[in-house]
Each structure stands twice: as C-alpha cells, then as structure tokens.
XYZ file of C-alpha atoms in Angstrom:
362
model
C -76.118 65.843 -92.474
C -78.620 63.600 -90.729
C -78.689 63.488 -87.069
C -80.409 60.528 -85.444
C -81.706 60.953 -81.964
C -82.756 57.839 -80.018
C -85.800 58.069 -78.026
C -86.265 55.999 -74.878
C -88.865 53.454 -74.902
C -90.897 52.145 -72.039
C -88.949 49.527 -70.015
C -90.045 45.941 -69.645
C -90.697 45.019 -65.976
C -89.140 41.565 -66.337
C -85.937 43.007 -67.712
C -85.615 45.335 -64.776
C -85.977 42.459 -62.315
C -83.312 40.351 -64.089
C -80.905 43.242 -64.178
C -81.370 43.769 -60.465
C -80.606 40.131 -59.733
C -77.444 40.352 -61.770
C -76.341 43.448 -59.871
C -77.027 41.755 -56.506
C -75.083 38.628 -57.447
C -72.168 40.698 -58.724
C -72.145 42.764 -55.540
C -72.178 39.595 -53.419
C -69.224 38.167 -55.360
C -67.293 41.409 -55.013
C -68.034 41.515 -51.247
C -66.977 37.873 -50.793
C -63.735 38.344 -52.715
C -62.970 41.505 -50.735
C -63.607 39.725 -47.393
C -61.427 36.773 -48.470
C -58.421 38.903 -49.439
C -58.744 41.101 -46.354
C -58.696 37.953 -44.189
C -55.541 36.692 -45.953
C -53.819 39.991 -45.424
C -54.648 40.013 -41.694
C -53.371 36.435 -41.271
C -50.137 37.256 -43.078
C -49.670 40.385 -40.998
C -50.202 38.395 -37.731
C -47.663 35.786 -38.745
C -45.134 38.463 -39.587
C -45.650 40.059 -36.172
C -45.122 36.725 -34.430
C -41.910 36.113 -36.365
C -40.628 39.601 -35.727
C -41.509 39.294 -32.003
C -39.721 35.962 -31.698
C -36.659 37.412 -33.402
C -36.596 40.494 -31.186
C -37.455 38.723 -27.873
C -34.314 38.093 -25.671
C -33.531 34.403 -24.924
C -35.012 33.032 -21.702
C -32.600 32.730 -18.787
C -31.313 29.177 -18.147
C -32.762 27.461 -15.101
C -29.193 26.576 -14.061
C -26.664 29.413 -14.024
C -23.643 28.899 -16.205
C -21.401 29.119 -13.166
C -23.310 26.282 -11.525
C -22.657 23.937 -14.439
C -18.915 24.379 -14.083
C -18.760 24.669 -10.319
C -18.092 21.004 -9.733
C -15.526 20.620 -12.507
C -11.902 20.354 -11.349
C -9.579 23.084 -12.428
C -5.911 22.815 -13.186
C -5.148 25.148 -10.313
C -6.940 22.880 -7.776
C -5.321 19.595 -8.860
C -2.227 18.633 -6.820
C 1.114 18.542 -8.615
C 2.314 15.135 -9.738
C 4.789 13.446 -7.384
C 8.294 12.786 -8.578
C 9.519 9.194 -8.654
C 11.733 9.870 -5.624
C 8.834 11.306 -3.585
C 6.590 8.403 -4.553
C 9.217 5.861 -3.480
C 9.698 7.778 -0.226
C 5.987 7.678 0.598
C 5.745 3.987 -0.295
C 8.740 3.193 1.912
C 7.246 5.001 4.912
C 3.873 3.270 4.441
C 5.519 -0.168 4.200
C 7.589 0.507 7.322
C 4.463 1.526 9.234
C 2.930 -1.828 8.276
C 6.034 -3.662 9.540
C 7.271 -4.735 6.087
C 10.891 -3.659 6.533
C 12.138 -5.639 3.541
C 10.170 -3.688 0.967
C 10.407 -0.459 2.980
C 14.205 -0.471 2.794
C 14.095 -1.497 -0.859
C 11.893 1.518 -1.746
C 13.944 3.931 0.352
C 17.284 2.774 -1.030
C 15.920 3.027 -4.568
C 14.847 6.592 -3.813
C 18.319 7.328 -2.414
C 19.958 5.986 -5.578
C 17.859 8.369 -7.655
C 18.555 11.341 -5.389
C 21.589 10.689 -3.138
C 21.414 14.167 -1.562
C 17.753 13.931 -0.550
C 17.823 14.569 3.207
C 14.295 13.267 3.795
C 15.135 9.909 2.212
C 18.322 9.511 4.275
C 16.407 10.415 7.435
C 13.735 7.781 6.817
C 16.373 5.117 6.082
C 18.082 5.953 9.382
C 14.783 5.763 11.282
C 13.975 2.414 9.672
C 17.306 0.937 10.756
C 16.765 2.329 14.249
C 13.374 0.635 14.523
C 15.164 -2.618 13.635
C 17.759 -2.004 16.382
C 20.514 -1.883 13.724
C 22.185 1.208 15.105
C 25.492 0.872 13.250
C 23.628 1.262 9.963
C 21.347 4.007 11.218
C 24.404 5.945 12.418
C 25.895 5.698 8.920
C 22.823 7.492 7.582
C 22.915 10.079 10.371
C 26.587 10.779 9.587
C 25.753 11.344 5.936
C 23.131 13.890 6.987
C 25.571 15.534 9.377
C 28.126 15.855 6.572
C 25.528 17.646 4.438
C 25.485 20.432 7.027
C 22.670 22.971 7.526
C 21.612 22.447 3.906
C 19.858 19.286 5.152
C 17.527 21.464 7.243
C 15.822 19.881 10.253
C 17.318 16.487 9.341
C 20.806 17.890 10.030
C 19.823 18.959 13.556
C 18.153 15.601 14.204
C 21.234 13.727 12.959
C 23.469 15.837 15.200
C 21.346 15.001 18.250
C 21.269 11.280 17.379
C 25.032 11.021 17.000
C 25.709 13.003 20.177
C 23.419 10.697 22.147
C 25.257 7.633 20.839
C 22.131 5.642 20.036
C 21.972 2.208 21.644
C 18.218 2.082 22.145
C 15.362 3.904 20.376
C 15.264 6.768 22.865
C 13.475 9.319 20.694
C 9.813 9.833 20.045
C 10.153 9.014 16.351
C 11.913 5.713 16.999
C 9.438 4.896 19.739
C 6.540 5.412 17.365
C 8.178 3.176 14.779
C 8.705 0.466 17.382
C 5.116 0.714 18.558
C 3.817 0.322 15.023
C 5.672 -2.994 14.724
C 3.802 -4.507 17.655
C 0.592 -4.779 15.658
C 1.558 -8.094 14.068
C 4.382 -10.153 12.671
C 7.444 -8.513 11.195
C 9.263 -9.802 8.120
C 12.365 -8.070 6.916
C 15.519 -8.853 5.000
C 18.679 -7.100 6.099
C 21.464 -6.159 3.729
C 24.113 -8.051 5.671
C 26.622 -7.727 2.827
C 27.516 -4.827 0.598
C 25.774 -6.282 -2.447
C 22.590 -6.907 -0.487
C 21.190 -10.085 1.085
C 21.825 -13.421 -0.612
C 19.191 -15.236 1.458
C 15.691 -14.196 2.474
C 12.700 -15.700 4.281
C 10.081 -16.327 1.619
C 7.315 -17.578 3.933
C 6.560 -18.894 7.405
C 3.557 -21.149 7.829
C 2.409 -21.970 11.368
C 0.308 -25.100 11.879
C -1.208 -26.135 15.204
C -1.423 -29.906 15.557
C -4.047 -31.591 17.737
C -2.402 -33.641 20.478
C -4.382 -34.780 23.532
C -1.188 -35.215 25.547
C 0.196 -31.756 24.765
C -0.656 -28.351 26.085
C 0.693 -26.780 22.877
C 1.866 -28.519 19.720
C 2.699 -26.572 16.585
C 5.046 -26.612 13.604
C 6.692 -23.856 11.592
C 7.450 -24.389 7.924
C 10.066 -21.834 6.954
C 10.949 -21.122 3.331
C 14.529 -19.903 2.813
C 15.100 -18.394 -0.620
C 18.438 -17.756 -2.357
C 18.921 -14.865 -4.742
C 19.321 -16.131 -8.332
C 22.831 -16.117 -9.839
C 24.441 -15.201 -6.519
C 27.825 -16.697 -5.657
C 26.854 -19.181 -2.962
C 28.295 -21.783 -0.587
C 25.596 -23.626 1.345
C 28.038 -24.537 4.129
C 28.077 -20.848 5.108
C 24.336 -20.807 5.818
C 23.198 -20.596 9.438
C 19.555 -20.511 10.506
C 18.474 -19.873 14.092
C 14.942 -20.424 15.339
C 14.010 -19.269 18.837
C 10.703 -19.984 20.578
C 9.514 -17.841 23.490
C 7.079 -18.343 26.355
C 5.408 -16.054 28.841
C 6.013 -17.008 32.478
C 3.065 -16.309 34.776
C 1.666 -14.190 31.897
C 4.216 -11.413 32.457
C 7.866 -12.354 31.838
C 9.055 -13.311 28.350
C 11.717 -16.032 28.214
C 13.152 -18.623 25.876
C 11.028 -21.738 25.824
C 11.727 -24.903 27.750
C 9.468 -26.946 25.439
C 10.683 -29.727 23.140
C 11.996 -28.216 19.899
C 12.859 -30.295 16.840
C 13.842 -29.374 13.310
C 13.956 -31.192 9.981
C 14.541 -30.201 6.360
C 11.538 -31.039 4.198
C 13.482 -30.621 0.960
C 15.992 -33.334 0.102
C 19.372 -31.666 -0.431
C 18.802 -28.212 1.095
C 21.804 -26.823 -0.760
C 19.688 -24.622 -3.086
C 20.953 -26.341 -6.252
C 17.711 -28.117 -7.179
C 15.108 -26.371 -5.022
C 14.551 -22.709 -4.272
C 13.289 -22.002 -1.680
C 14.344 -24.775 0.665
C 11.838 -25.637 3.409
C 12.821 -26.110 7.045
C 10.306 -27.555 9.531
C 10.652 -26.667 13.229
C 8.253 -28.084 15.832
C 7.293 -26.880 19.306
C 5.817 -29.386 21.772
C 4.851 -28.632 25.354
C 3.460 -31.714 27.146
C 0.791 -31.122 29.729
C 3.140 -32.254 32.491
C 6.111 -30.193 31.282
C 7.901 -28.196 33.952
C 10.109 -25.144 33.788
C 13.846 -24.841 33.215
C 16.872 -22.859 34.229
C 18.154 -19.840 32.322
C 21.283 -21.730 31.271
C 19.189 -24.485 29.728
C 16.857 -22.003 28.084
C 19.717 -20.455 26.123
C 20.223 -23.824 24.370
C 16.604 -24.036 23.261
C 17.142 -22.238 19.968
C 17.478 -24.581 17.009
C 20.682 -23.549 15.266
C 20.704 -25.222 11.851
C 23.579 -25.622 9.424
C 22.526 -27.453 6.247
C 22.693 -30.273 5.404
C 21.310 -32.194 8.313
C 18.412 -32.617 10.665
C 18.341 -32.992 14.357
C 16.662 -32.563 17.662
C 17.176 -29.707 20.063
C 18.267 -30.509 23.582
C 15.508 -31.018 26.129
C 15.298 -28.598 28.986
C 15.661 -29.441 32.634
C 12.640 -28.637 34.725
C 12.216 -26.241 37.628
C 9.385 -24.766 39.590
C 9.647 -21.472 37.759
C 5.957 -20.928 37.134
C 3.273 -21.564 34.544
C 4.446 -21.099 30.959
C 2.483 -20.355 27.827
C 3.617 -20.227 24.202
C 4.183 -16.677 22.962
C 5.909 -16.750 19.567
C 9.105 -17.198 17.589
C 12.096 -15.349 16.181
C 13.967 -16.504 13.046
C 17.457 -15.307 12.086
C 19.191 -16.200 8.818
C 22.953 -15.710 8.415
C 25.303 -16.212 5.498
C 29.043 -16.171 6.072
C 28.285 -14.896 9.618
C 26.442 -11.846 8.281
C 22.785 -11.234 9.075
C 20.540 -11.739 6.062
C 16.935 -11.846 7.278
C 14.843 -11.583 10.450
C 11.240 -12.559 11.075
C 9.345 -12.545 14.349
C 5.835 -13.181 15.616
C 4.823 -11.134 17.564
C 6.912 -8.248 16.287
C 7.884 -6.982 19.749
C 10.220 -9.963 20.147
C 12.652 -8.173 17.846
C 12.552 -5.167 20.169
C 12.986 -7.328 23.258
C 15.768 -9.431 21.714
C 17.577 -7.411 19.010
C 19.371 -9.612 16.466
C 23.133 -9.606 16.245
C 24.598 -8.636 12.887
C 27.185 -11.401 13.244
C 26.201 -15.045 13.393
C 29.251 -15.820 15.512
C 28.155 -13.444 18.290
C 26.735 -15.161 21.423
C-alpha cells in the first residue's frame, strides 16, 4: 500500500493578496445583508407595535357629551296631548268671541255642543256669548241646561244657579262685563239664530264711504250686503231691515241722529231670486247749518226697509240741543219678525241699545 503525503510548498505573495481581497469583499457583503435584514425586522416590529397600540388604546372622548346632543330634542313625554275636535272648536269659539265675531263664535260653539251635548264648558261659553249679545232668553236656556245637569257640571252648575237666581237682564257679572268690554274694540258682526233652523238672512258686508261735500259737515254712505241662505224656504215680503245712525251730543251723550237719512236698493229686484246678496245703500248727510231735534223725531230717524222699494227717511225738526257729531250705525235684519243678524260700529252701540228679538217690538 502506497501512502502519498503532500508537502506544502512556498506560497505565492500575489495569491495571498487576492485571497485576502476576496475575504474582505465577502465579509462586506455578509455585513451589508445582515444590516439590511436587521433593519427590516426592526421596521416590521415598530409597525406591529403601532397597530397593537392603536387597537388597545381606548377611543377618545367626544367633545360634545352624548347627553348634550339629545338635550334639545323633544320627547314624547314633553309634547302636549292632541286636542279633541270638541276642545278645538271650543277654543276657536272663545277666540272668535273675544275678537267680536259672534257669528262664527256661535257656529263653532254649537258645532262643539252637537258633538258633545253634555260638555258643561261648551254650554257655559254659549251662554256667556248670548249674554254678551244681550240675548238673555237664549243665555238662560243654556244656564237651565247646565242647572239640569246638576253638580256633575262642576263650577258651571254653580255659575248657572247664580245666573238664574239673579234673573239676568243686564250683564251684571265679571265674565259678562269682560265680554262686553272686548266688543268695544271695533265693529261687531254677528248673525243670530232667530229661527229654530238657524238664520235665513245674514249681513255679508258693510262698506262705509265718506263723500266729499263742501256744504256738509258729514256725508257718508253705507253699502250693506244682505245674503240669503241657499235653498231656504223664503218670502221676500217678510224681510225687514232697520238701519239706525247715532250721534254724540256735546261729545258725551249718545242719541239717534237728526241728520238726513236716505236709503235705496242698488240691486234691481231685491227679492233674492236673481242676486245674492242684495245691496242696500243708506246715506247720512249732516249739513253745516243742521240743528238738533226732539227725542220724538229722533225715534223716526231709523230707516226701516221692506223690499221692494226705496225711499227717504223723514227729516228731523231742529232744536237747540247742542253740537252733534256722527258716531256710528246699528243694522238689524229680521225675517218673519224674528231677528236674523246684527251689526254695529262701534260695537258698544249694541250694548247701549240691545236689539229686540222681534221685529214688531217698538
């Protein structure tokens, strides 16, 4: 068996230098790769920490508390309950009466009474409305209904008992006085159910026009629209319209006028067959030299109109009664001698001169 043993030879200097360069380059590459991968690992670890921190961090508190965002929102407990139809009609009727619109006030209140005939509050307000109109027979009917209801009507029963015991002839109570005072603010326009089925005639409008006249102290004209209810059984010969003018004497007393009063129908037939409403014109003329008149003559100053026709009111005799000034008017409409509608300007004329429910009454 031959054994070969190698024997080292003397190294070449150039080979040693080349080998060293190779080792240096290899070491540099290894160092660079190591640095690169270490950097990647640190970056990945930092990102993971950020993500984990964001996931574990509690959410920031809102700048506005949750309770503050809902504080201003209405809740079902705070909202008022919806009114019933009867209560709504009652409130509307009272508001209309306070404005002096008795026609619509009574219409709302009666509608409420039809829906709830045993509603004491509705019957009380109807009675007060009739009282403010000086129609005490009708107000007493309402008070009697409340009295018949007994203590179940509550305070309205006690009020009705007091009213009926007093035998109302004037608005002597605080409530009626307040209602009367509220009417003085302006004109009053109301239709009165003079018959069981309700009024056949109503006053649709009153237009007042002042006319320039150098020879007159006051010259004005009323245009009064009288409307008939559609499909109502009707006889125009049963219509009666009264127009009263009033003056202040020495700026204190209120009396029927002594001025010249004339009336004329502006519509041709005024029987409500072709035209509805029919228009009546009534003029007031006070010459600058006009004197006063006696009370007997003043009572004839009202223009009492029965269609068809036109005419001239009687002139008043003069007297040294004092300086007069135009105050206003009062209009009454009757059908078959039953009061249908009343309108006055200013409203207090109705309180000073309550209308009669019968057209035949003096």
